[in-house]
Coordinates of C-alpha atoms in Angstrom, one line a residue:
M15 CA -82.2 -117.8 119.5
G16 CA -79.5 -117.2 122.1
E17 CA -77.5 -115.1 119.8
S18 CA -80.5 -113.1 118.8
D19 CA -81.4 -112.5 122.5
K20 CA -77.8 -111.3 123.1
A21 CA -78.0 -108.9 120.2
R22 CA -81.4 -107.5 121.3
R23 CA -80.1 -106.9 124.8
A24 CA -76.8 -105.3 123.3
G25 CA -79.1 -103.0 121.3
V26 CA -81.1 -102.1 124.2
L27 CA -78.0 -101.3 126.5
E28 CA -76.4 -99.3 123.6
R29 CA -79.6 -97.3 123.2
L30 CA -79.7 -96.8 127.0
D31 CA -75.9 -95.5 127.1
V32 CA -76.6 -93.1 124.1
N33 CA -79.9 -91.6 125.9
L34 CA -78.6 -91.7 129.5
P35 CA -75.0 -92.6 129.8
A36 CA -74.8 -94.2 133.3
R37 CA -71.1 -93.2 133.6
L38 CA -72.2 -89.5 133.9
L39 CA -74.1 -90.1 136.9
G40 CA -70.7 -90.3 138.8
F41 CA -71.3 -86.5 139.1
G42 CA -73.4 -87.2 142.0
L43 CA -70.6 -89.3 143.9
I44 CA -68.8 -86.1 144.5
Y45 CA -71.7 -84.6 146.4
A46 CA -72.5 -87.7 148.0
W47 CA -69.0 -87.6 149.4
G48 CA -69.2 -84.3 150.9
I49 CA -72.7 -85.0 152.5
C50 CA -71.4 -88.2 154.0
L51 CA -68.3 -86.5 155.1
W52 CA -69.8 -83.3 156.7
D53 CA -73.4 -83.6 157.2
I54 CA -74.3 -87.1 158.2
P55 CA -72.8 -88.6 161.2
L56 CA -70.7 -91.8 160.3
S57 CA -69.8 -94.7 162.5
A58 CA -66.2 -94.0 161.1
S59 CA -66.1 -90.7 162.8
A60 CA -64.7 -90.7 166.5
N61 CA -67.4 -88.5 167.9
A62 CA -70.2 -89.8 165.4
T63 CA -71.5 -86.3 164.9
A64 CA -71.7 -83.8 161.8
L65 CA -68.5 -82.0 161.5
Q66 CA -69.4 -78.3 160.7
T67 CA -67.7 -77.4 163.9
D68 CA -64.4 -79.2 163.3
P69 CA -61.3 -77.0 162.6
A70 CA -60.6 -79.0 159.5
W71 CA -64.1 -78.2 158.2
L72 CA -63.4 -74.4 158.6
L73 CA -60.1 -74.8 156.8
S74 CA -61.8 -76.8 154.1
A75 CA -64.7 -74.3 153.8
V76 CA -62.5 -71.6 153.2
L77 CA -60.3 -73.1 150.7
T78 CA -62.9 -74.5 148.5
P79 CA -64.5 -71.2 147.4
F80 CA -61.0 -69.7 147.1
S81 CA -59.8 -72.4 145.1
C82 CA -63.0 -72.0 142.8
I83 CA -62.2 -68.5 142.2
V84 CA -58.5 -69.2 141.4
I85 CA -59.5 -72.1 138.9
A86 CA -62.1 -69.9 137.4
L87 CA -59.7 -66.8 136.8
A88 CA -56.8 -69.2 135.6
G89 CA -59.1 -70.9 133.2
R90 CA -60.8 -67.9 131.5
S91 CA -59.1 -68.9 128.0
R92 CA -58.1 -72.4 128.7
E93 CA -60.2 -75.4 129.8
L94 CA -59.1 -77.1 133.1
A95 CA -60.0 -80.2 131.2
E96 CA -56.9 -79.9 129.1
F97 CA -54.7 -80.6 132.1
R98 CA -55.0 -84.6 132.3
S99 CA -53.0 -84.8 135.5
L100 CA -56.0 -82.9 137.2
Y101 CA -58.2 -85.9 136.7
A102 CA -56.0 -87.8 139.2
V103 CA -55.3 -84.8 141.3
G104 CA -58.7 -83.9 142.2
P105 CA -60.0 -87.3 143.4
T106 CA -56.5 -88.1 145.1
L107 CA -56.8 -84.9 147.1
C108 CA -60.4 -85.7 148.2
A109 CA -59.3 -89.4 149.4
V110 CA -56.4 -88.1 151.2
G111 CA -58.2 -85.5 153.0
T112 CA -60.9 -88.0 153.9
V113 CA -58.3 -90.4 155.4
A114 CA -56.8 -87.4 157.4
L115 CA -60.2 -86.2 158.6
I116 CA -61.1 -89.5 159.8
G117 CA -57.7 -89.8 161.5
C118 CA -58.2 -86.5 163.3
G119 CA -60.5 -88.3 165.8
Y120 CA -57.9 -90.8 166.8
T121 CA -54.7 -88.8 167.0
E122 CA -53.4 -86.3 169.5
E123 CA -51.1 -83.3 169.8
W124 CA -49.0 -82.3 166.8
T125 CA -50.2 -85.5 164.8
R126 CA -53.8 -84.3 165.2
V127 CA -52.7 -80.8 164.0
A128 CA -51.0 -82.3 160.9
C129 CA -54.1 -84.5 160.1
T130 CA -56.3 -81.3 160.4
M131 CA -54.1 -79.4 158.0
I132 CA -54.1 -82.4 155.4
A133 CA -57.8 -82.9 155.9
G134 CA -58.5 -79.2 155.4
I135 CA -56.4 -78.9 152.2
G136 CA -57.4 -82.2 150.7
T137 CA -61.1 -81.9 151.2
G138 CA -61.0 -78.0 150.5
C139 CA -59.1 -78.1 147.0
G140 CA -60.2 -81.5 145.8
P141 CA -63.8 -80.9 145.4
A142 CA -63.2 -77.6 143.4
F143 CA -61.0 -79.5 140.8
M144 CA -63.8 -82.3 140.6
V145 CA -66.9 -79.9 140.3
V146 CA -65.1 -77.9 137.7
L147 CA -63.8 -80.9 135.7
W148 CA -67.4 -82.3 135.5
G149 CA -68.6 -79.0 134.5
C150 CA -66.2 -78.8 131.5
L151 CA -67.4 -82.4 130.5
F152 CA -71.1 -81.5 130.7
A153 CA -70.5 -78.3 128.5
R154 CA -69.5 -80.7 125.7
V155 CA -72.4 -83.4 126.1
E156 CA -75.7 -82.8 124.4
T157 CA -77.9 -80.6 126.3
S158 CA -80.9 -83.0 126.5
I159 CA -78.7 -85.5 128.1
V160 CA -77.2 -83.1 130.6
E161 CA -80.6 -81.8 131.7
T162 CA -81.6 -85.2 132.6
V163 CA -78.3 -86.5 134.0
I164 CA -77.5 -83.6 136.5
P165 CA -80.8 -84.2 138.4
A166 CA -80.6 -87.8 138.1
S167 CA -77.1 -88.0 139.4
F168 CA -78.2 -86.9 142.8
V169 CA -79.9 -90.3 143.1
A170 CA -76.5 -91.7 143.6
T171 CA -76.2 -89.1 146.5
L172 CA -79.4 -90.0 148.0
L173 CA -78.4 -93.8 148.0
C174 CA -75.1 -93.1 149.6
A175 CA -76.5 -91.0 152.3
L176 CA -79.1 -93.7 153.0
V177 CA -76.6 -96.7 153.3
F178 CA -73.2 -95.4 154.4
P179 CA -74.4 -94.4 158.0
T180 CA -75.7 -97.8 158.7
M181 CA -72.2 -99.3 157.8
P182 CA -69.6 -100.7 160.4
A183 CA -67.0 -98.2 161.0
P184 CA -64.0 -99.7 158.9
L185 CA -66.3 -100.2 156.0
A186 CA -67.9 -96.8 156.1
A187 CA -64.5 -95.1 156.0
I188 CA -63.4 -97.2 153.0
A189 CA -66.8 -96.4 151.2
V190 CA -66.5 -92.7 151.8
T191 CA -62.8 -92.6 150.7
A192 CA -63.7 -94.4 147.6
L193 CA -66.5 -92.1 146.6
P194 CA -64.2 -89.3 145.0
L195 CA -61.9 -92.1 143.4
A196 CA -65.0 -93.5 141.8
S197 CA -66.3 -90.2 140.6
G198 CA -62.8 -89.4 139.0
L199 CA -62.8 -92.8 137.2
L200 CA -66.3 -92.4 135.9
L201 CA -65.3 -88.8 134.6
V202 CA -62.3 -90.2 132.9
L203 CA -64.6 -93.0 131.3
S204 CA -67.2 -90.2 130.4
R205 CA -64.3 -88.1 128.7
N206 CA -63.2 -90.9 126.6
G207 CA -66.7 -92.0 125.7
L208 CA -67.3 -88.4 124.5
R209 CA -64.2 -88.5 122.3
R210 CA -65.3 -92.1 120.9
Q211 CA -68.9 -90.4 120.2
V212 CA -70.4 -93.0 122.4
I213 CA -71.8 -90.1 124.4
P214 CA -73.5 -87.5 122.0
A215 CA -71.6 -84.2 121.9
E216 CA -73.4 -81.0 121.8
D217 CA -73.5 -79.2 118.3
M218 CA -71.9 -75.9 119.4
T219 CA -72.3 -74.5 115.8
S220 CA -75.9 -74.4 116.3
F221 CA -75.6 -71.8 119.3
R222 CA -75.8 -68.0 118.2
P223 CA -73.0 -66.2 120.0
M224 CA -74.1 -63.8 122.7
A225 CA -72.4 -61.1 125.0
V226 CA -73.1 -61.3 128.8
T227 CA -72.3 -58.6 131.0
P228 CA -70.4 -59.1 134.1
F229 CA -73.5 -57.6 135.9
T230 CA -75.6 -60.6 134.6
V231 CA -73.2 -63.1 135.9
A232 CA -72.7 -61.3 139.2
R233 CA -76.5 -61.2 139.8
M234 CA -76.8 -65.1 139.4
M235 CA -73.7 -65.6 141.8
A236 CA -75.3 -63.4 144.4
A237 CA -78.6 -65.2 144.2
V238 CA -76.9 -68.5 144.7
F239 CA -74.6 -67.1 147.4
V240 CA -77.6 -65.6 149.4
L241 CA -79.8 -68.7 149.1
Y242 CA -76.8 -71.0 150.4
T243 CA -76.2 -68.6 153.4
L244 CA -79.8 -68.5 154.5
G245 CA -80.3 -72.3 154.1
C246 CA -77.3 -73.0 156.3
A247 CA -77.9 -70.3 158.8
A248 CA -81.8 -71.0 159.2
P249 CA -81.5 -74.1 161.5
A250 CA -79.7 -72.0 164.1
E251 CA -83.0 -70.3 164.6
S252 CA -84.9 -73.7 165.5
P253 CA -85.5 -73.9 169.2
V254 CA -85.6 -77.7 168.6
E255 CA -82.3 -79.7 168.4
L256 CA -82.9 -82.8 166.3
A257 CA -81.2 -86.2 166.9
A258 CA -78.5 -87.2 164.5
S259 CA -80.6 -89.8 163.0
A260 CA -83.4 -87.4 162.3
E261 CA -81.1 -84.9 160.7
A262 CA -79.8 -87.7 158.4
Y263 CA -83.3 -88.8 157.5
A264 CA -84.2 -85.0 156.9
T265 CA -81.2 -84.8 154.5
V266 CA -82.2 -88.0 152.5
A267 CA -86.0 -87.0 152.4
G268 CA -85.1 -83.4 151.2
M269 CA -83.0 -84.8 148.4
L270 CA -85.7 -87.3 147.2
F271 CA -88.1 -84.5 147.0
A272 CA -85.7 -82.1 144.9
V273 CA -84.7 -84.8 142.6
T274 CA -88.2 -86.1 142.0
L275 CA -89.5 -82.6 141.2
S276 CA -86.5 -81.6 139.2
V277 CA -86.5 -84.6 136.7
G278 CA -90.2 -84.0 136.4
I279 CA -89.8 -80.5 135.4
V280 CA -86.9 -81.4 133.0
L281 CA -88.8 -84.3 131.3
F282 CA -92.3 -82.6 130.8
A283 CA -91.6 -78.8 130.4
H284 CA -91.1 -77.3 127.0
R285 CA -88.5 -75.0 127.9
I286 CA -86.1 -75.4 130.9
S287 CA -85.2 -71.9 132.2
V288 CA -83.5 -70.8 135.2
A289 CA -86.7 -68.8 136.1
S290 CA -88.9 -71.9 136.1
L291 CA -86.5 -74.1 137.9
Y292 CA -85.8 -71.3 140.6
R293 CA -89.7 -71.0 141.0
W294 CA -90.3 -74.3 142.3
I295 CA -87.8 -74.0 145.3
T296 CA -89.6 -70.9 146.4
V297 CA -92.5 -72.8 148.3
P298 CA -90.2 -75.3 150.1
F299 CA -88.0 -72.2 151.0
V300 CA -90.7 -70.2 152.5
V301 CA -92.5 -73.1 154.1
G302 CA -89.2 -74.2 155.8
I303 CA -88.3 -70.7 156.9
V304 CA -92.0 -70.4 158.5
A305 CA -91.6 -73.7 160.2
T306 CA -88.1 -73.1 161.6
P307 CA -89.2 -71.0 164.8
V308 CA -91.9 -73.4 165.7
D309 CA -91.2 -75.2 169.1
N310 CA -92.0 -78.7 167.7
E311 CA -90.0 -81.7 166.6
L312 CA -92.2 -82.4 163.5
A313 CA -92.0 -78.6 162.4
A314 CA -88.3 -78.9 162.8
F315 CA -88.0 -81.9 160.8
I316 CA -90.2 -80.5 158.1
A317 CA -87.9 -77.4 158.0
R318 CA -84.7 -79.4 157.7
V319 CA -86.4 -81.6 154.7
L320 CA -87.3 -78.5 152.8
M321 CA -84.1 -76.8 153.5
N322 CA -82.3 -79.8 152.0
A323 CA -84.6 -79.9 149.1
V324 CA -83.7 -76.3 148.2
F325 CA -80.1 -77.1 148.5
T326 CA -80.3 -79.8 145.9
G327 CA -82.3 -77.7 143.8
I328 CA -79.8 -74.8 143.8
E329 CA -77.1 -77.1 143.0
I330 CA -79.0 -78.4 139.9
I331 CA -79.9 -74.8 138.8
T332 CA -76.5 -73.5 139.2
M333 CA -74.6 -76.1 137.3
L334 CA -77.2 -76.1 134.3
Y335 CA -77.0 -72.2 134.2
F336 CA -73.3 -71.6 134.2
I337 CA -72.7 -74.7 131.8
R338 CA -75.0 -73.1 129.3
L339 CA -73.5 -69.8 129.7
S340 CA -70.1 -71.1 128.8
Q341 CA -71.7 -72.7 125.8
R342 CA -73.3 -69.5 124.3
T343 CA -70.2 -67.2 125.1
R344 CA -66.5 -67.0 124.1
L345 CA -65.3 -67.7 127.8
S346 CA -64.5 -71.2 129.0
A347 CA -66.7 -73.5 131.1
T348 CA -63.9 -73.6 133.7
F349 CA -64.5 -69.8 134.3
Y350 CA -68.3 -69.9 134.6
V351 CA -68.5 -73.2 136.4
G352 CA -65.7 -72.2 138.7
L353 CA -67.6 -69.0 139.7
G354 CA -70.9 -70.8 140.1
A355 CA -69.2 -73.3 142.4
A356 CA -67.5 -70.3 144.5
A357 CA -70.8 -68.8 144.9
S358 CA -72.4 -71.9 146.5
Y359 CA -69.5 -73.0 148.5
G360 CA -68.9 -69.4 149.7
G361 CA -72.6 -69.4 150.9
V362 CA -72.1 -72.5 152.9
L363 CA -69.0 -71.0 154.5
V364 CA -70.8 -67.8 155.6
G365 CA -74.1 -69.6 156.5
Y366 CA -72.5 -72.0 159.0
S367 CA -70.2 -69.3 160.2
M368 CA -73.4 -67.2 161.0
T369 CA -74.6 -70.1 162.9
S370 CA -72.4 -69.8 165.9
I371 CA -73.3 -66.1 165.9
L372 CA -77.1 -66.8 165.9
Q373 CA -76.9 -69.6 168.5
A374 CA -74.9 -67.1 170.9
G375 CA -77.8 -64.8 170.9
T376 CA -80.6 -64.7 173.3
H377 CA -83.3 -67.1 172.0
S378 CA -87.0 -66.2 172.1
L379 CA -89.9 -66.9 170.0
A380 CA -90.2 -63.1 169.1
G381 CA -86.4 -63.0 168.3
E382 CA -86.5 -66.1 166.2
T383 CA -89.7 -65.2 164.3
F384 CA -88.2 -61.7 163.6
D385 CA -84.9 -63.3 162.3
C386 CA -86.9 -65.7 160.1
L387 CA -88.9 -62.6 158.6
I388 CA -85.5 -61.0 157.8
M389 CA -84.5 -64.2 155.9
L390 CA -87.8 -64.2 154.1
G391 CA -87.2 -60.7 153.0
A392 CA -83.7 -61.6 151.9
F393 CA -84.9 -64.4 149.8
S394 CA -87.5 -62.2 148.1
L395 CA -84.8 -59.8 147.0
T396 CA -82.7 -62.8 145.6
S397 CA -85.9 -63.7 143.4
L398 CA -85.1 -60.0 141.7
L399 CA -81.5 -61.1 140.9
V400 CA -82.5 -64.3 139.1
P401 CA -82.8 -63.5 135.2
R402 CA -86.5 -63.8 134.3
R403 CA -85.6 -64.0 130.4
D404 CA -82.8 -66.6 130.5
A405 CA -80.6 -65.5 127.7
T406 CA -78.9 -68.9 127.8
L407 CA -82.0 -70.5 126.6
E408 CA -82.9 -68.4 123.6
S409 CA -83.3 -70.0 120.2
E410 CA -80.0 -71.4 118.8
E411 CA -80.6 -69.7 115.5
G412 CA -80.8 -66.1 114.9
T413 CA -83.0 -64.3 112.2
L414 CA -82.0 -61.7 109.9
P415 CA -82.9 -58.2 110.8
A416 CA -85.7 -56.9 108.8
N417 CA -83.8 -53.7 107.8
D418 CA -80.6 -55.8 106.9
D419 CA -80.5 -54.8 103.1
A420 CA -77.3 -56.7 102.4
A421 CA -78.7 -59.9 104.1
A422 CA -81.8 -59.8 102.2
H423 CA -79.8 -59.3 98.9
D424 CA -77.8 -62.4 99.8
A425 CA -80.8 -64.3 100.7
Q426 CA -82.2 -63.4 97.2
A427 CA -79.1 -64.5 95.5
V428 CA -79.7 -68.1 95.9
T429 CA -79.9 -69.8 92.6
T430 CA -83.0 -71.7 91.3
S431 CA -80.7 -74.9 90.7
Y432 CA -79.6 -74.8 94.3
V433 CA -83.2 -74.7 95.4
D434 CA -84.2 -77.5 93.2
E435 CA -81.3 -79.6 94.6
L436 CA -82.5 -78.8 98.2
D437 CA -86.1 -79.9 97.2
A438 CA -84.9 -83.2 95.7
V439 CA -82.6 -83.9 99.0
I440 CA -85.7 -83.2 101.1
E441 CA -87.9 -85.3 99.0
H442 CA -85.5 -88.1 99.1
R443 CA -85.3 -88.0 102.9
R444 CA -89.2 -88.0 103.0
A445 CA -89.3 -91.0 100.8
I446 CA -87.0 -92.8 103.2
G447 CA -89.4 -91.9 106.1
R448 CA -92.3 -93.1 104.1
A449 CA -90.5 -96.4 103.3
H450 CA -89.9 -97.2 107.0
G451 CA -93.4 -96.3 108.1
L452 CA -92.8 -92.9 109.9
S453 CA -96.0 -90.9 110.9
N454 CA -96.2 -87.1 109.9
R455 CA -94.8 -85.9 113.4
E456 CA -91.9 -88.5 113.2
T457 CA -91.1 -87.6 109.5
E458 CA -90.7 -83.9 110.6
I459 CA -88.4 -84.6 113.5
F460 CA -86.6 -87.2 111.2
L461 CA -85.9 -84.3 108.8
M462 CA -84.5 -82.1 111.6
L463 CA -82.2 -84.9 112.8
A464 CA -80.9 -85.4 109.4
Q465 CA -80.0 -81.8 109.2
G466 CA -78.0 -82.3 112.5
R467 CA -80.4 -80.3 114.7
S468 CA -80.2 -80.9 118.3
R469 CA -82.9 -82.1 120.6
P470 CA -83.4 -78.7 122.4
Y471 CA -83.6 -76.9 118.8
I472 CA -86.4 -79.7 117.9
R473 CA -88.3 -79.2 121.0
D474 CA -88.2 -75.4 120.8
S475 CA -89.0 -75.4 117.1
L476 CA -92.0 -77.7 117.3
Y477 CA -92.9 -76.6 120.8
L478 CA -92.8 -80.1 122.3
S479 CA -91.9 -81.3 125.8
K480 CA -88.5 -83.1 126.2
N481 CA -90.1 -86.3 127.1
T482 CA -92.3 -86.1 123.9
V483 CA -89.3 -85.4 121.5
A484 CA -87.4 -88.3 123.3
T485 CA -90.2 -90.7 122.5
H486 CA -90.5 -89.6 119.0
I487 CA -86.7 -90.1 118.5
R488 CA -86.8 -93.6 120.0
H489 CA -89.6 -94.7 117.8
I490 CA -87.8 -93.3 114.8
Y491 CA -84.4 -95.0 115.5
E492 CA -86.5 -98.3 116.2
K493 CA -88.2 -98.2 112.8
L494 CA -85.0 -97.3 111.0
D495 CA -83.0 -99.8 113.0
I496 CA -80.4 -97.3 114.1
H497 CA -79.0 -96.3 117.5
S498 CA -77.8 -92.6 117.1
Q499 CA -78.2 -89.5 115.1
Q500 CA -74.9 -90.0 113.4
E501 CA -76.3 -93.2 112.0
L502 CA -79.4 -91.5 110.8
I503 CA -77.3 -89.0 109.0
D504 CA -75.2 -91.6 107.4
L505 CA -78.4 -93.3 106.2
V506 CA -79.8 -90.4 104.5
E507 CA -76.5 -89.5 102.8
E508 CA -76.0 -93.0 101.4

């Protein structure tokens, strides 16, 4: 009985690892590191304040988008993931930069200058490598898993933002320093899991190659850049200065809102598009901007919560969009993810740089309201930049053109014997389904899985939500006593 229980538990864990590999959630740790380092006051910091005004932050904020652009251009034809040394270089740069940044508050004169330089370089270049390496990995993982993992990984960010500020100073310093190292370790484990086929890989042959114009990519980059710029600059228009603890709670609440909503959209929507994901951030952004000039602490808190929700939503949208773009074109994930990251980090740099200019101006209710109206107008313009028909999510398979006589002739040239053989294969697979008690819908999905079809293809073909397809596949696996699509294919080919 004990052995049976162990086997059952092992089976459950194996199925869990296939459907939502926990190691992939390490992606959220690199964002947790950035938030805990710059946005949330830690007891490990000498002045216990957020550090956007620190000289090390400015150097870091300049280097990160610059590094992303250099990585993107250098990786147009070769993936960054091919360089194994970078799996150690990225996390190490982040960790060394963190130690140097914390040390800046406890040093003086030339030692402080040295710490500032090391902190800026480490925290500037390190995250660029980490985000692009994670993007390269996600581009090879099955799309249905990536769509869930990317929003879910921000739960790790959320937990770190909640816990780390309450830690004693030495423990907080160690914990924040360990975050990029843990993210790097989980990245390596995820890469190895993908190679061993423990993590399902995306079927790249099912995608129809497409051409994307530079203008299309530039539009999306511009939308991301403007949104980050506006979101970072908006708090400067608020007449209320929130306490550090209130800012931290606003960050956490905003992330929780964004993660919950994003996961809900991903699980229950039939087709996940950039336009649909972008649409949900419109309301929190508009309400947040409207609440910003109100001279009230509650309004200021709500505005911060909604802006943080927008930030998290844009991170999810950006990563998903540029990963899919790389899957459906001939250019590398390094190129597209690097460009997307450069747009977001560039927006952060410009937005916080504008903060000092806005705060230096004369503050009045009329002036702040006017500035917020300008921001709303700029946001409206970005909505025109976001692709309404998301080319990265079109059906994976093309159809023969009606006027293509050669293609029609080839299709008619299929021999009767081949058709008979194909019918026999399908009937054999139907018989397997009947023998295991599959329902009509389960049999339909079972036949598609046996052909090697991906989950996104199945849900698009049958017009089902992601959650519904996942439920049917789980039931199929249970009835067939298997744990993966490859086992299913092996079963029908016996």
